[in-house]
Amino acid sequence: MIIETVRDSDANQVHDIVNHYIATTAFNLKLAPLDSQGFRAWFRNFADTGSYQMLVARALPETPILGFSSSTPFNPREGYRFSVWVSVYLQPESAGQGIGTKLYQALFGKLVQNNVHRAYAGITIPNEPSLRLHRKLGFQTVGTMHEVGHKFGTWHDVIWLEKKLSTHCDDTSV
């Protein structure tokens, strides 16, 4: 398996994966699929370095992506700059093969190199596979928001988790 930084040519595949989960699950609490314009605006936020990255997994070079991991701003206020939200999405047929673990491990390695202190994730429950993955990788539960989301005619709880990535961050940059 190859894990690498997302390319512009991967955008349509990433878009399709995200929209699959929006349309078919409560794991993503968006109600309507991302349109091209909204997706492109979000997709442009990722870079090869820094706190906001996206990695993709492929079986072989130049093959379709199996999934992706990403980090996005935790909060727009400057004091939160050392913390990120993280997520992992897989092609449905790629689940349960260790791909999510490898994507996250690679992402966390890059985030530590780029001065990130903590990673946070929110998991709409029930979603036992995602909870197992995050706990296996050292995430700790910090709380549950009950009936915070509503999708498909049902209220959903979200469990919030955090993972310490580094002990020191360079506080000279704002």
Short mmCIF file of C-alpha atoms in Angstrom, two decimals:
data_model
loop_
_atom_site.label_atom_id
_atom_site.label_comp_id
_atom_site.label_asym_id
_atom_site.label_seq_id
_atom_site.Cartn_x
_atom_site.Cartn_y
_atom_site.Cartn_z
CA MET A 1 0.00 0.00 0.00
CA ILE A 2 1.12 3.52 -0.78
CA ILE A 3 0.25 6.50 1.39
CA GLU A 4 0.94 9.91 -0.10
CA THR A 5 -0.18 13.51 -0.09
CA VAL A 6 -3.44 14.04 -1.93
CA ARG A 7 -3.17 15.33 -5.50
CA ASP A 8 -5.51 17.63 -7.38
CA SER A 9 -6.32 14.65 -9.62
CA ASP A 10 -7.71 12.82 -6.55
CA ALA A 11 -10.36 15.46 -5.89
CA ASN A 12 -13.25 13.70 -7.63
CA GLN A 13 -12.57 10.45 -5.77
CA VAL A 14 -12.38 12.22 -2.40
CA HIS A 15 -15.59 14.07 -3.26
CA ASP A 16 -17.35 10.78 -4.09
CA ILE A 17 -16.20 9.12 -0.84
CA VAL A 18 -17.38 12.01 1.33
CA ASN A 19 -20.71 12.26 -0.48
CA HIS A 20 -21.26 8.50 -0.07
CA TYR A 21 -21.07 8.88 3.72
CA ILE A 22 -23.22 12.01 3.70
CA ALA A 23 -25.92 10.28 1.67
CA THR A 24 -25.92 6.89 3.40
CA THR A 25 -24.84 7.33 7.04
CA ALA A 26 -25.10 9.58 10.05
CA PHE A 27 -21.30 9.40 10.46
CA ASN A 28 -21.17 12.75 8.68
CA LEU A 29 -24.00 14.98 9.87
CA LYS A 30 -24.18 17.08 6.70
CA LEU A 31 -27.65 16.61 5.26
CA ALA A 32 -27.01 17.37 1.59
CA PRO A 33 -24.15 16.14 -0.58
CA LEU A 34 -21.32 18.60 -1.11
CA ASP A 35 -21.69 20.43 -4.40
CA SER A 36 -18.62 20.95 -6.56
CA GLN A 37 -18.08 24.55 -5.51
CA GLY A 38 -18.32 23.85 -1.77
CA PHE A 39 -16.13 20.80 -2.09
CA ARG A 40 -13.44 22.66 -4.05
CA ALA A 41 -13.34 25.45 -1.45
CA TRP A 42 -12.78 22.84 1.29
CA PHE A 43 -10.31 20.81 -0.78
CA ARG A 44 -8.09 23.85 -1.45
CA ASN A 45 -7.33 24.16 2.29
CA PHE A 46 -4.94 21.19 2.27
CA ALA A 47 -1.20 21.58 1.74
CA ASP A 48 1.90 19.39 1.53
CA THR A 49 3.14 20.75 4.86
CA GLY A 50 1.68 22.48 7.85
CA SER A 51 -1.22 21.64 10.13
CA TYR A 52 -3.87 21.03 7.46
CA GLN A 53 -3.03 18.02 5.36
CA MET A 54 -4.75 15.21 3.50
CA LEU A 55 -3.18 11.85 2.79
CA VAL A 56 -4.56 9.16 0.49
CA ALA A 57 -3.98 5.41 0.38
CA ARG A 58 -3.60 3.45 -2.85
CA ALA A 59 -3.00 -0.24 -3.45
CA LEU A 60 -0.39 0.59 -6.12
CA PRO A 61 0.92 3.79 -7.75
CA GLU A 62 -1.59 5.49 -10.02
CA THR A 63 -4.50 3.32 -8.85
CA PRO A 64 -7.77 4.67 -7.39
CA ILE A 65 -7.64 5.81 -3.78
CA LEU A 66 -8.81 3.44 -1.05
CA GLY A 67 -9.43 6.23 1.43
CA PHE A 68 -8.01 9.38 2.99
CA SER A 69 -7.13 10.97 6.31
CA SER A 70 -7.19 14.70 6.91
CA SER A 71 -6.58 17.40 9.48
CA THR A 72 -8.50 20.67 9.57
CA PRO A 73 -8.55 23.69 11.89
CA PHE A 74 -9.86 22.97 15.36
CA ASN A 75 -10.96 26.58 15.81
CA PRO A 76 -10.20 29.75 13.81
CA ARG A 77 -8.91 31.64 16.87
CA GLU A 78 -5.10 31.83 16.93
CA GLY A 79 -4.74 30.34 20.40
CA TYR A 80 -6.00 27.00 19.04
CA ARG A 81 -3.36 26.83 16.27
CA PHE A 82 -1.60 23.78 17.75
CA SER A 83 -4.78 21.66 17.69
CA VAL A 84 -6.58 20.06 14.72
CA TRP A 85 -9.67 18.06 13.89
CA VAL A 86 -8.83 14.76 12.21
CA SER A 87 -10.89 12.31 10.23
CA VAL A 88 -10.49 9.24 8.10
CA TYR A 89 -12.81 8.09 5.32
CA LEU A 90 -12.53 4.84 3.39
CA GLN A 91 -14.10 3.41 0.29
CA PRO A 92 -16.78 1.12 1.80
CA GLU A 93 -15.11 -2.00 0.38
CA SER A 94 -11.79 -0.97 1.98
CA ALA A 95 -13.04 -1.02 5.59
CA GLY A 96 -11.60 -3.53 8.02
CA GLN A 97 -8.26 -3.96 6.21
CA GLY A 98 -6.06 -1.74 8.40
CA ILE A 99 -6.05 1.10 5.88
CA GLY A 100 -7.54 3.62 8.31
CA THR A 101 -4.85 2.78 10.86
CA LYS A 102 -2.06 3.31 8.33
CA LEU A 103 -3.58 6.55 7.05
CA TYR A 104 -3.89 7.95 10.57
CA GLN A 105 -0.39 6.84 11.60
CA ALA A 106 1.10 8.57 8.57
CA LEU A 107 -0.95 11.71 9.20
CA PHE A 108 0.02 11.86 12.87
CA GLY A 109 3.70 11.54 11.95
CA LYS A 110 3.40 14.50 9.58
CA LEU A 111 1.45 16.56 12.12
CA VAL A 112 4.08 16.06 14.82
CA GLN A 113 6.72 17.28 12.33
CA ASN A 114 4.55 20.34 11.69
CA ASN A 115 4.16 21.53 15.28
CA VAL A 116 0.72 20.07 16.09
CA HIS A 117 0.11 19.30 19.77
CA ARG A 118 -3.35 17.67 19.90
CA ALA A 119 -5.73 15.93 17.51
CA TYR A 120 -9.49 15.82 18.08
CA ALA A 121 -12.20 13.68 16.53
CA GLY A 122 -15.97 13.58 16.81
CA ILE A 123 -17.72 10.27 16.20
CA THR A 124 -21.45 10.03 15.65
CA ILE A 125 -22.63 6.90 17.42
CA PRO A 126 -23.30 4.15 16.92
CA ASN A 127 -20.08 3.64 14.95
CA GLU A 128 -18.14 0.92 16.74
CA PRO A 129 -15.50 0.43 13.99
CA SER A 130 -14.50 4.11 14.19
CA LEU A 131 -14.44 4.07 18.00
CA ARG A 132 -12.21 0.97 17.96
CA LEU A 133 -9.84 2.59 15.46
CA HIS A 134 -9.50 5.80 17.45
CA ARG A 135 -9.06 4.02 20.78
CA LYS A 136 -6.49 1.65 19.27
CA LEU A 137 -4.50 4.71 18.16
CA GLY A 138 -4.51 6.26 21.64
CA PHE A 139 -7.49 8.61 21.54
CA GLN A 140 -9.20 9.22 24.86
CA THR A 141 -12.87 10.10 25.25
CA VAL A 142 -13.34 13.63 26.56
CA GLY A 143 -17.11 13.76 26.45
CA THR A 144 -20.40 12.90 24.84
CA MET A 145 -22.89 15.38 23.48
CA HIS A 146 -26.30 13.76 23.66
CA GLU A 147 -28.77 14.15 20.81
CA VAL A 148 -26.63 16.91 19.31
CA GLY A 149 -27.26 15.92 15.70
CA HIS A 150 -30.41 15.05 13.80
CA LYS A 151 -30.35 13.08 10.55
CA PHE A 152 -32.59 10.50 8.90
CA GLY A 153 -35.35 11.33 11.38
CA THR A 154 -33.24 10.31 14.38
CA TRP A 155 -31.28 12.12 17.09
CA HIS A 156 -27.60 11.20 17.29
CA ASP A 157 -25.05 11.44 20.09
CA VAL A 158 -21.47 12.42 19.26
CA ILE A 159 -18.49 11.19 21.26
CA TRP A 160 -15.54 13.60 21.34
CA LEU A 161 -12.03 12.20 21.54
CA GLU A 162 -8.53 13.64 21.79
CA LYS A 163 -4.99 12.40 21.21
CA LYS A 164 -1.79 14.05 22.38
CA LEU A 165 0.66 14.20 19.49
CA SER A 166 3.59 16.16 20.93
CA THR A 167 4.76 17.61 24.20
CA HIS A 168 6.32 20.79 22.83
CA CYS A 169 5.21 23.30 20.25
CA ASP A 170 7.12 26.29 18.94
CA ASP A 171 5.12 29.23 20.22
CA THR A 172 7.07 31.82 18.24
CA SER A 173 4.67 31.74 15.28
CA VAL A 174 1.15 33.10 15.27
#
